[in-house]
XYZ file of C-alpha atoms in Angstrom:
590
model
C -25.328 5.394 -2.257
C -25.872 8.782 -3.803
C -27.035 8.851 -7.407
C -24.396 9.545 -10.046
C -24.671 12.710 -12.154
C -25.501 12.060 -15.787
C -23.969 15.121 -17.443
C -21.560 14.263 -20.201
C -19.463 17.371 -19.703
C -16.825 17.740 -17.010
C -17.374 20.903 -15.023
C -14.437 23.284 -14.766
C -15.469 25.594 -11.938
C -15.223 25.483 -8.150
C -18.922 24.564 -8.153
C -17.956 21.036 -9.162
C -16.907 20.387 -5.570
C -20.521 20.508 -4.441
C -21.951 18.164 -7.055
C -23.336 14.788 -6.103
C -21.084 11.793 -6.745
C -21.120 8.124 -5.754
C -19.753 7.780 -2.233
C -17.913 4.899 -0.589
C -20.689 4.372 1.950
C -24.081 5.964 2.572
C -22.673 7.425 5.799
C -19.870 9.296 4.032
C -20.350 13.025 3.763
C -20.443 15.046 0.573
C -19.542 18.440 1.963
C -17.537 20.920 -0.060
C -14.003 21.611 1.214
C -13.936 24.073 4.127
C -13.605 27.726 3.336
C -10.008 28.917 3.321
C -8.737 30.201 6.641
C -7.426 33.752 6.776
C -4.044 33.987 5.146
C -1.115 34.128 7.517
C 2.193 35.839 7.094
C 4.057 34.253 4.228
C 7.647 33.362 4.973
C 10.122 31.931 2.544
C 9.191 30.187 -0.698
C 5.524 29.376 -1.176
C 4.819 25.670 -0.726
C 1.200 25.879 -1.867
C -0.316 25.424 1.596
C -4.026 26.163 1.605
C -4.057 27.297 5.227
C -1.524 30.001 4.390
C -3.642 31.403 1.580
C -2.113 29.637 -1.419
C -5.268 28.487 -3.171
C -4.154 28.793 -6.784
C -2.848 25.513 -8.244
C 0.933 25.419 -8.627
C 1.246 22.329 -10.838
C -0.840 20.418 -13.363
C -2.016 17.841 -10.837
C -3.432 20.506 -8.547
C -4.991 22.276 -11.532
C -6.692 19.067 -12.638
C -8.223 18.561 -9.197
C -9.446 22.150 -9.179
C -10.912 21.855 -12.675
C -13.167 19.014 -11.586
C -13.518 17.088 -8.366
C -11.876 13.676 -8.927
C -14.813 11.723 -7.484
C -17.002 13.056 -10.307
C -15.146 10.824 -12.748
C -17.185 7.748 -11.929
C -20.262 9.243 -13.567
C -18.323 9.846 -16.773
C -16.961 6.304 -16.742
C -20.461 4.867 -16.400
C -22.314 7.297 -18.677
C -19.734 8.063 -21.377
C -16.520 6.086 -21.478
C -18.059 2.666 -20.881
C -20.231 3.255 -23.963
C -17.755 5.043 -26.232
C -14.601 3.130 -25.320
C -11.000 3.906 -24.429
C -10.384 6.457 -27.164
C -13.156 8.686 -25.811
C -11.480 9.199 -22.419
C -10.359 12.727 -21.586
C -6.576 12.692 -20.867
C -7.073 14.524 -17.564
C -9.397 11.738 -16.456
C -7.284 8.941 -17.924
C -3.993 9.825 -16.204
C -5.432 11.587 -13.193
C -8.975 11.293 -11.909
C -9.413 7.618 -12.874
C -7.131 6.822 -9.923
C -9.794 7.902 -7.445
C -11.821 4.987 -8.787
C -8.917 2.546 -8.433
C -7.910 2.595 -12.124
C -4.427 3.020 -13.614
C -3.550 2.593 -17.262
C -1.351 -0.452 -17.854
C 1.977 -0.342 -19.579
C 1.596 -1.065 -23.280
C 3.164 -4.319 -24.410
C 6.452 -4.171 -26.289
C 8.109 -1.313 -24.395
C 11.230 -2.516 -22.580
C 12.592 -0.994 -19.407
C 14.963 1.189 -21.420
C 11.884 3.077 -22.684
C 10.830 4.147 -19.182
C 11.401 7.863 -18.799
C 12.357 8.230 -22.444
C 8.979 7.710 -24.091
C 5.979 10.010 -23.824
C 3.430 8.807 -21.311
C 0.765 8.555 -23.987
C 2.853 6.011 -25.875
C 3.155 3.825 -22.771
C -0.601 3.759 -22.167
C -2.249 0.465 -22.993
C -5.988 0.455 -23.643
C -6.435 -1.720 -20.553
C -6.322 -0.902 -16.861
C -5.083 -2.161 -13.567
C -7.988 -2.145 -11.109
C -7.352 -1.964 -7.375
C -10.050 -3.363 -5.113
C -9.668 -1.810 -1.666
C -9.840 -4.256 1.214
C -9.795 -2.188 4.395
C -8.237 -4.058 7.281
C -7.422 -6.852 4.831
C -10.796 -8.332 5.758
C -12.791 -10.404 3.272
C -15.606 -12.884 3.556
C -15.278 -16.010 1.449
C -18.174 -14.703 -0.640
C -16.298 -11.479 -1.331
C -13.130 -13.364 -2.223
C -15.108 -15.573 -4.615
C -16.663 -12.546 -6.310
C -13.236 -10.951 -6.840
C -11.970 -14.237 -8.261
C -14.929 -14.560 -10.612
C -14.494 -10.955 -11.791
C -10.868 -11.803 -12.516
C -11.863 -14.866 -14.502
C -14.482 -12.974 -16.530
C -12.911 -9.550 -17.038
C -9.192 -9.683 -16.092
C -7.751 -12.681 -17.945
C -7.596 -14.540 -14.600
C -5.011 -12.142 -13.130
C -4.851 -11.213 -9.454
C -2.106 -9.871 -7.205
C -2.246 -9.553 -3.421
C -0.510 -6.266 -2.596
C 1.450 -5.126 0.440
C -1.416 -2.685 1.085
C -3.862 -5.573 1.676
C -5.595 -4.870 -1.637
C -6.175 -7.121 -4.636
C -5.140 -5.818 -8.049
C -6.567 -7.068 -11.324
C -5.175 -6.426 -14.795
C -6.407 -6.291 -18.395
C -9.560 -4.450 -17.333
C -11.551 -2.666 -20.082
C -13.359 0.566 -19.332
C -16.436 -0.893 -21.052
C -16.703 -3.498 -18.283
C -16.410 -1.183 -15.297
C -20.143 -0.633 -14.650
C -20.719 -4.383 -14.401
C -17.582 -4.872 -12.292
C -18.752 -2.194 -9.852
C -22.204 -3.752 -9.744
C -20.770 -7.124 -8.783
C -18.338 -5.695 -6.223
C -20.872 -3.443 -4.542
C -23.384 -6.273 -4.310
C -21.016 -7.807 -1.734
C -20.000 -4.499 -0.121
C -16.667 -4.077 -1.909
C -15.473 -0.848 -3.505
C -12.694 0.709 -5.542
C -13.430 4.283 -4.429
C -10.238 6.098 -3.402
C -8.153 2.981 -3.840
C -5.673 5.319 -5.565
C -5.299 9.084 -5.957
C -4.510 12.017 -3.663
C -6.848 10.824 -0.942
C -7.078 8.469 2.041
C -6.293 5.080 0.598
C -6.978 1.653 2.083
C -6.633 1.400 5.868
C -4.226 -1.364 6.840
C -5.244 -3.534 9.764
C -3.976 -6.606 11.544
C -5.121 -9.695 9.627
C -5.644 -11.452 12.966
C -7.514 -8.652 14.724
C -9.903 -10.021 17.317
C -8.534 -13.578 17.249
C -4.891 -13.195 18.310
C -3.703 -13.638 21.879
C -0.757 -11.359 21.050
C -2.703 -8.201 20.259
C -3.113 -5.506 22.890
C -6.378 -4.214 21.457
C -8.591 -4.956 18.450
C -8.497 -1.985 16.079
C -11.313 -3.202 13.812
C -13.996 -0.827 15.189
C -11.744 2.168 14.466
C -11.088 0.989 10.899
C -14.818 0.524 10.349
C -15.551 4.030 11.671
C -12.965 5.658 9.427
C -14.228 3.851 6.346
C -17.903 4.583 7.090
C -17.397 8.227 7.972
C -14.651 9.425 5.697
C -14.015 7.292 2.595
C -15.912 9.096 -0.134
C -16.005 12.332 1.891
C -15.486 14.988 -0.774
C -13.793 17.371 1.662
C -10.954 14.842 2.103
C -10.656 13.691 -1.509
C -8.214 16.428 -2.576
C -5.094 15.983 -0.464
C -1.622 17.108 -1.545
C -0.688 13.484 -2.282
C -1.749 9.977 -1.305
C -2.347 9.231 2.366
C -1.672 5.812 3.906
C -3.062 4.583 7.230
C -2.333 1.572 9.436
C -4.145 0.490 12.617
C -3.231 -2.591 14.613
C -3.195 -3.867 18.147
C 0.157 -5.492 17.410
C 3.088 -4.558 15.208
C 2.181 -6.438 12.032
C 1.291 -3.585 9.630
C 4.682 -1.911 8.968
C 3.521 1.097 10.975
C 6.892 2.858 10.679
C 6.417 3.573 6.958
C 2.819 4.836 6.888
C 1.606 8.439 6.848
C -0.289 7.814 10.072
C -0.395 4.706 12.236
C -2.129 3.712 15.418
C -0.182 1.026 17.287
C -1.557 -0.915 20.233
C -0.045 0.011 23.610
C -0.995 -0.333 27.275
C -1.250 2.940 29.172
C -0.276 2.509 32.838
C -3.396 4.416 33.965
C -5.912 4.102 31.139
C -5.282 0.598 29.819
C -5.209 -0.603 26.189
C -5.247 2.051 23.457
C -3.077 3.316 20.643
C 0.192 5.180 20.199
C 0.139 7.603 17.241
C 2.917 7.695 14.637
C 3.032 10.164 11.712
C 5.199 10.945 8.702
C 6.497 7.587 7.501
C 7.136 6.830 3.846
C 9.763 5.449 1.474
C 10.342 6.165 -2.241
C 13.331 8.362 -3.156
C 13.344 10.238 0.159
C 12.630 7.623 2.820
C 11.625 8.582 6.347
C 10.477 6.577 9.326
C 7.370 7.756 11.137
C 7.794 9.644 14.414
C 5.696 9.400 17.558
C 3.391 12.219 18.580
C 3.687 10.975 22.145
C -0.092 10.715 22.422
C -2.228 7.855 23.724
C -5.621 7.484 22.036
C -8.508 5.295 23.237
C -10.272 3.127 20.678
C -13.393 5.293 20.445
C -11.322 8.415 19.621
C -9.115 6.953 16.887
C -11.386 8.037 14.019
C -11.531 11.639 15.279
C -7.763 11.815 15.755
C -7.248 10.299 12.302
C -9.579 12.926 10.839
C -7.592 15.699 12.510
C -4.297 14.367 11.101
C -5.743 14.209 7.592
C -7.123 17.746 7.825
C -3.750 19.138 8.928
C -2.190 17.443 5.920
C -4.903 18.741 3.597
C -4.571 22.348 4.744
C -0.849 22.613 5.543
C 0.619 19.988 3.231
C 2.922 21.123 0.444
C 1.225 21.381 -2.950
C 3.827 23.292 -4.971
C 6.058 20.330 -5.843
C 4.758 16.773 -6.129
C 8.125 15.519 -4.883
C 7.526 17.270 -1.533
C 3.792 16.759 -1.223
C 3.754 13.828 1.218
C 3.077 14.451 4.910
C 6.569 13.214 5.797
C 8.048 16.472 4.503
C 5.715 18.563 6.636
C 6.623 16.480 9.692
C 10.333 16.814 8.911
C 10.027 20.624 8.778
C 7.643 21.102 11.696
C 8.637 18.298 14.023
C 6.122 16.183 15.954
C 5.623 18.766 18.705
C 4.389 21.518 16.395
C 2.314 19.071 14.360
C 0.583 17.829 17.493
C -0.032 21.372 18.710
C -1.612 22.519 15.432
C -3.673 19.369 15.266
C -4.970 19.774 18.817
C -5.530 23.532 18.722
C -7.044 23.938 15.255
C -8.766 20.624 14.531
C -9.384 18.487 17.615
C -10.123 21.407 19.914
C -8.609 19.572 22.889
C -5.389 18.089 24.164
C -4.625 14.406 23.749
C -3.313 12.346 26.626
C 0.407 11.639 26.714
C 1.284 7.976 26.488
C 4.074 5.392 26.367
C 5.747 3.958 23.296
C 5.094 0.345 22.335
C 8.020 -1.963 22.890
C 9.792 -2.621 19.592
C 9.784 -6.194 18.335
C 12.397 -8.210 16.487
C 11.671 -9.505 13.020
C 8.473 -9.492 10.998
C 5.072 -10.841 12.004
C 3.787 -12.376 8.774
C 1.310 -14.905 10.257
C 2.433 -17.676 7.904
C 1.706 -21.257 8.965
C -0.853 -22.769 11.337
C -1.685 -20.782 14.485
C -4.098 -20.947 17.394
C -6.926 -18.460 17.808
C -8.174 -17.308 21.198
C -11.508 -19.068 20.596
C -9.999 -22.526 20.152
C -10.068 -22.489 16.354
C -7.029 -21.973 14.129
C -5.917 -19.775 11.265
C -3.719 -20.793 8.362
C -1.396 -18.388 6.540
C -0.086 -19.076 3.028
C 2.294 -17.231 0.726
C 1.446 -16.695 -2.949
C 4.803 -16.218 -4.713
C 5.515 -12.480 -4.328
C 1.752 -11.932 -4.058
C 1.079 -13.298 -7.556
C -2.024 -15.460 -7.743
C -5.052 -15.755 -10.042
C -8.797 -15.428 -10.034
C -9.132 -19.188 -10.245
C -6.897 -19.605 -7.221
C -8.909 -17.054 -5.227
C -12.114 -18.932 -6.035
C -10.359 -22.128 -4.962
C -9.264 -20.587 -1.654
C -12.828 -19.435 -0.955
C -14.150 -22.928 -1.653
C -11.468 -24.620 0.454
C -12.118 -22.245 3.352
C -15.867 -22.876 3.280
C -15.374 -26.632 3.137
C -13.240 -26.256 6.275
C -16.041 -24.407 8.031
C -14.614 -20.900 7.585
C -16.322 -17.836 6.176
C -13.449 -15.375 6.699
C -10.231 -14.691 4.790
C -7.604 -12.023 5.441
C -4.884 -10.357 3.357
C -1.651 -9.123 4.927
C 0.784 -6.223 4.365
C 3.311 -8.848 3.268
C 1.313 -10.133 0.268
C 0.008 -13.182 2.123
C -3.437 -14.819 2.524
C -4.927 -16.137 5.781
C -7.922 -18.406 6.321
C -9.491 -17.836 9.744
C -11.761 -19.859 12.065
C -10.654 -23.364 11.110
C -11.631 -26.149 13.553
C -8.784 -28.471 14.491
C -10.355 -31.491 12.804
C -10.531 -29.552 9.508
C -6.895 -28.422 9.403
C -5.504 -31.363 7.442
C -8.186 -31.095 4.786
C -7.696 -27.353 4.414
C -3.918 -27.484 4.202
C -4.143 -30.268 1.620
C -6.585 -28.223 -0.471
C -4.395 -25.107 -0.230
C -1.320 -27.101 -1.137
C -3.177 -28.398 -4.208
C -3.749 -24.751 -5.167
C -0.009 -24.089 -4.954
C -0.293 -22.385 -1.566
C 1.578 -24.488 0.996
C 1.004 -23.618 4.651
C 4.670 -24.361 5.298
C 6.453 -22.536 2.463
C 10.221 -22.406 2.130
C 11.937 -19.477 3.878
C 12.616 -17.816 0.520
C 9.031 -17.986 -0.667
C 7.831 -16.821 2.725
C 10.063 -13.749 2.878
C 10.060 -12.536 -0.752
C 7.904 -9.632 -1.947
C 7.716 -7.772 -5.253
C 5.889 -4.805 -6.747
C 3.899 -4.937 -9.999
C 6.985 -4.344 -12.130
C 7.608 -3.965 -15.847
C 4.854 -6.334 -16.901
C 2.115 -3.795 -16.165
C 3.629 -0.636 -14.589
C 4.611 2.372 -16.693
C 7.175 3.528 -14.103
C 9.123 0.276 -13.917
C 12.519 -0.430 -15.428
C 12.631 -4.172 -14.757
C 10.420 -7.215 -14.330
C 9.787 -8.041 -10.677
C 6.910 -10.482 -10.140
C 8.153 -13.122 -12.549
C 11.781 -12.558 -11.557
C 10.889 -12.944 -7.879
C 9.192 -16.268 -8.563
C 12.213 -17.503 -10.496
C 14.568 -16.284 -7.773
C 12.649 -18.150 -5.081
C 12.937 -21.376 -7.068
C 16.680 -20.777 -7.530
C 17.250 -20.145 -3.824
C 15.198 -23.181 -2.835
C 17.719 -25.286 -4.778
C 20.891 -23.374 -3.993
C 20.400 -22.771 -0.274
C 18.542 -25.876 0.893
C 21.620 -26.902 2.904
C 21.788 -23.696 4.973
C 18.199 -22.564 5.408
C 17.688 -24.607 8.569
C 20.693 -22.904 10.190
C 19.093 -19.455 9.896
C 17.130 -18.561 13.023
C 15.549 -15.576 11.255
C 14.187 -15.552 7.670
C 16.079 -13.264 5.290
C 13.588 -10.986 3.548
C 14.071 -10.167 -0.137
C 12.055 -7.331 -1.704
C 12.166 -6.502 -5.430
C 10.999 -3.172 -6.817
C 10.810 -2.128 -10.453
C 11.678 1.549 -9.892
C 12.770 3.925 -7.082
C 9.221 4.383 -5.723
C 9.630 1.444 -3.322
C 6.103 0.037 -3.487
C 7.663 -3.207 -2.221
C 9.511 -1.435 0.632
C 13.061 -2.203 -0.542
C 14.759 0.119 1.963
C 13.405 -1.827 4.957
C 14.158 -5.332 3.690
C 17.127 -7.503 4.615
C 17.971 -7.581 0.908
C 16.276 -4.783 -0.999
C 16.585 -4.753 -4.775
C 15.698 -1.511 -6.578
C 15.267 -1.961 -10.323
C 17.207 0.100 -12.827
C 18.918 -0.209 -16.179
C 22.600 -1.124 -15.845
C 25.345 -2.066 -18.282
C 26.193 -5.714 -18.814
C 29.708 -7.063 -19.377
C 29.633 -5.881 -23.005
C 28.442 -2.407 -22.066
C 24.891 -2.968 -23.273
C 21.895 -1.731 -21.255
C 20.257 -4.533 -19.292
C 17.853 -5.089 -16.418
C 19.534 -4.799 -13.055
C 19.153 -3.782 -9.435
C 20.697 -1.380 -6.961
C 21.243 -3.309 -3.738
C 20.143 -2.204 -0.251
C 21.259 -4.477 2.600
C 20.195 -4.689 6.222
C 17.083 -2.539 6.312
C 14.320 -3.368 8.715
C 11.471 -2.402 11.023
C 10.922 -2.883 14.752
C 14.218 -3.331 16.593
C 16.021 -3.071 13.243
C 14.122 0.034 12.114
C 16.297 1.783 9.553
C 17.171 1.869 5.894
C 19.383 -0.626 4.149
C 23.072 -0.107 3.553
C 23.515 0.987 -0.054
C 26.872 -0.130 -1.363
C 28.531 2.567 -3.401
C 28.250 1.808 -7.097
C 27.240 -1.801 -6.511
C 24.625 -3.058 -8.945
C 23.607 -6.581 -9.913
C 22.280 -7.771 -13.237
C 18.852 -9.391 -13.000
C 20.309 -12.550 -14.532
C 22.921 -12.684 -11.749
C 20.575 -12.294 -8.761
C 20.712 -15.972 -7.836
C 24.519 -15.947 -7.675
C 24.585 -12.716 -5.688
C 21.925 -13.572 -3.100
C 23.395 -17.034 -2.557
C 26.847 -15.555 -1.959
C 25.617 -13.004 0.605
C 23.307 -15.417 2.445
C 26.052 -18.048 2.693
C 28.394 -15.445 4.174
C 25.720 -14.558 6.733
C 25.020 -18.206 7.512
C 28.718 -18.895 8.110
C 29.595 -15.767 10.075
C 26.558 -14.711 12.096
C 26.539 -15.201 15.831
C 23.794 -17.091 17.632
C 20.535 -15.134 17.391
C 22.100 -12.398 15.243
C 19.671 -11.045 12.673
C 20.741 -10.275 9.106
C 20.422 -6.507 9.666
C 22.737 -6.734 12.667
C 25.290 -8.777 10.770
C 25.325 -6.369 7.814
C 26.393 -3.518 10.105
C 29.612 -5.284 11.045
C 30.240 -7.193 7.815
C 33.079 -6.088 5.571
C 32.042 -4.604 2.244
C 33.753 -7.394 0.354
C 31.398 -9.895 1.968
C 28.373 -7.950 0.729
C 29.273 -7.498 -2.934
């Protein structure tokens, strides 16, 4: 680890890009960004693309990153803010650069959803933070899981959420405690560097990489290379917006909605490798990733990933934040041009053409008890909508170790897996997990329900999601117990507190996007816009949004029961919910 600078003053010149800052790994580089390429002919409206000569910041976010490299903020947290407290934090650090260290300000208590968008951001800031611990590949040792749990118990009021990015988020964090939190995390090789911000965020990986008979290839070495070489690399820490990666030898990482994904596929001549997808993302302008048509061997994945990120850095749109994701560049260029620029200007060679992976039906969530290729077993459990606690995480670590396991995995569906369990230890482990409130055989509704952070902690949210999801699951367990066994495919329910779709509402069977609606008396109340029949794999596409149809949060149980019962009664044998929605009459969906 490089030593942190001790200056108390944030630099405001381009020289700040060359300063020393703590890096994710000792192998990460600390080069300054490459010199601008010669400006090309400018056509149409400027989009702020560096490679076309637009180096001057075009919005406040870009100006903030130019004023001081975001990775420099850690030194100020350790040397200034941790000693002087919340009120000493520079606003540009607080609402910007802190994210590169995994820190977001929490929503202040007492502000209802009706205040979102109508109250100044400063008023919504609590003096506490959400802290995101990045877990690349979803891979944790039991020791690491225990340390996260103990940090939660000591510094985060025992809060912990498993996210759909395979991270763990803690809440109620004080800036004064961050140096000690980092010390404890880094002692077990965990980090928060670039867990948020306009940079390469956590790399998703299959939670059963290396142990599953269903995977085509184990992507773990590629994930490790990317993390070692590039996380903390200063030349990649100022991208137009966030950048999300997924790598898996099977289709269990929602590859269609990531900025770049490497999906296991067999090449007829070269054998197992990866198919490359780019430009996926949801939020208010959802797009599914497109194939580049290239086959990449395992030992070249990191280099190809680096080339994709550099194209985004140099050609990505920086003028408007709403168009700054790579999906907009892909939509304008198309995959052919993107691949050509990537090969000609960054890789310096052509990639091999390759086949597409065969699309699968449904979601691979790894819940339950499964065989490993080595004769052991893994057990997947479902915290309600990802909500757990530090005490529970410590309990899972203990239960896993007592069962002879030293490895735990997180999934892109907010689930937890315990790996390497001998057959004779399965009963003891499942009993211990059940005692922790984590049954290995959860109900279909608990298994298939996800939720974002929501109003409780998020400043962008309009409605509560985590707590409402837990209540909804309990309602559906009671209401639909008589039909759940007749459903061949689980019906996924995703709740999101705002349009940003952190919980992937557009690709859920029942997607619920939070907003303020009017109740029967015309008063503003928490509600949801409904998206029906979205999906990935064979059902890849965005849910059917019923014109003007919104549901009050209090009425979700009635609504979901009505729609699921209609599906249960009318679907044909083997027909998935997304298929049924296409042919269902609108009256059956409202």
